[in-house]
Amino acid sequence: GYPYMSLITNTDAQVTVMTTKSCKLYYALLPEGAPAPTEDELRSGAVPGNLGYGVRDETKNTEDVFNVNDVALEELKTYTVYFWLVDADGVNKSPITSLTFTTVDKTPPDLTVKPWQSDTKDKSVGVTFQMSEPGTFYWALVPAGADYPRPQPGQPSILPTDEYAILQVASGRFALKSGSVRVPKANTDVTFNISGLTEETSYDLW
């Protein structure tokens, strides 16, 4: 049914509407939790704290696609867009309706604290790190100085950012040991253990 959110990115939101009669459409975009606008506020354009506002002439049974935000939105934030229909003579009007949506995450996670050896035993080590957002941390352990990640067959070299390199770490291919750690909270210490190691031996952790 209409209206519906036809495109949501990390900074923009697009809606598709279609009305059953030709009329004026008033809309306003507000952060989640902000008071809903009144009819007078929508009619006058004086919607406090709005992040997008407009008045559009709608044609009966014709789709209208437009962005509801006038400013860039924030990632992973929830917003509500309000709609109000008024016919050409201003007599008949619809109730104010709303749609709520959340912008998407397009920023890759980052290591705010790089992995460090926080505990050492004869055949195991503890590794502690922090990430900028919740997610999954993949690791692979190889002998110190090993050629890793390995380049694709026929290729002389590989970059750590190449997809083939990322797949090796995520799958543990060519590694002595590998795994993944769920990170439930941003900027908080997470520690995992790597066991079954050889005493007095150096390793590289990817």
PDB file of N, CA and C in Angstrom, residues 5 31 56 65 81 83-84 100 128 137 153 183:
ATOM      1  N   MET A   5       8.226   3.546   2.109  1.00  0.00           N
ATOM      2  CA  MET A   5       9.601   4.000   1.945  1.00  0.00           C
ATOM      3  C   MET A   5      10.226   3.197   0.810  1.00  0.00           C
ATOM      4  N   PRO A  31      12.729  13.602  13.929  1.00  0.00           N
ATOM      5  CA  PRO A  31      13.417  12.508  14.620  1.00  0.00           C
ATOM      6  C   PRO A  31      12.418  11.677  15.420  1.00  0.00           C
ATOM      7  N   ARG A  56       3.160  19.100  -1.895  1.00  0.00           N
ATOM      8  CA  ARG A  56       3.200  18.595  -3.260  1.00  0.00           C
ATOM      9  C   ARG A  56       1.782  18.467  -3.805  1.00  0.00           C
ATOM     10  N   VAL A  65       7.300  10.015  -6.410  1.00  0.00           N
ATOM     11  CA  VAL A  65       8.480   9.560  -5.673  1.00  0.00           C
ATOM     12  C   VAL A  65       9.342  10.774  -5.330  1.00  0.00           C
ATOM     13  N   VAL A  81       8.176  10.149   9.340  1.00  0.00           N
ATOM     14  CA  VAL A  81       7.695  11.125   8.362  1.00  0.00           C
ATOM     15  C   VAL A  81       6.168  11.130   8.424  1.00  0.00           C
ATOM     16  N   PHE A  83       2.372  12.555   6.977  1.00  0.00           N
ATOM     17  CA  PHE A  83       1.681  12.929   5.738  1.00  0.00           C
ATOM     18  C   PHE A  83       0.276  13.426   6.067  1.00  0.00           C
ATOM     19  N   TRP A  84      -0.158  14.439   5.294  1.00  0.00           N
ATOM     20  CA  TRP A  84      -1.512  14.967   5.461  1.00  0.00           C
ATOM     21  C   TRP A  84      -2.034  15.366   4.092  1.00  0.00           C
ATOM     22  N   THR A 100       7.504   5.204   9.984  1.00  0.00           N
ATOM     23  CA  THR A 100       8.752   5.242  10.741  1.00  0.00           C
ATOM     24  C   THR A 100       9.778   4.362  10.046  1.00  0.00           C
ATOM     25  N   THR A 128      43.237  -9.152  23.301  1.00  0.00           N
ATOM     26  CA  THR A 128      42.198  -8.179  23.640  1.00  0.00           C
ATOM     27  C   THR A 128      42.160  -7.082  22.575  1.00  0.00           C
ATOM     28  N   PHE A 137      34.464 -10.133  14.658  1.00  0.00           N
ATOM     29  CA  PHE A 137      35.909 -10.011  14.451  1.00  0.00           C
ATOM     30  C   PHE A 137      36.436 -11.375  14.009  1.00  0.00           C
ATOM     31  N   PRO A 153      46.445 -17.541  -7.276  1.00  0.00           N
ATOM     32  CA  PRO A 153      47.322 -18.226  -8.234  1.00  0.00           C
ATOM     33  C   PRO A 153      47.566 -17.370  -9.474  1.00  0.00           C
ATOM     34  N   VAL A 183      31.261  -9.328  18.748  1.00  0.00           N
ATOM     35  CA  VAL A 183      31.482  -8.108  19.524  1.00  0.00           C
ATOM     36  C   VAL A 183      30.112  -7.489  19.822  1.00  0.00           C
TER      37      VAL A 183
END
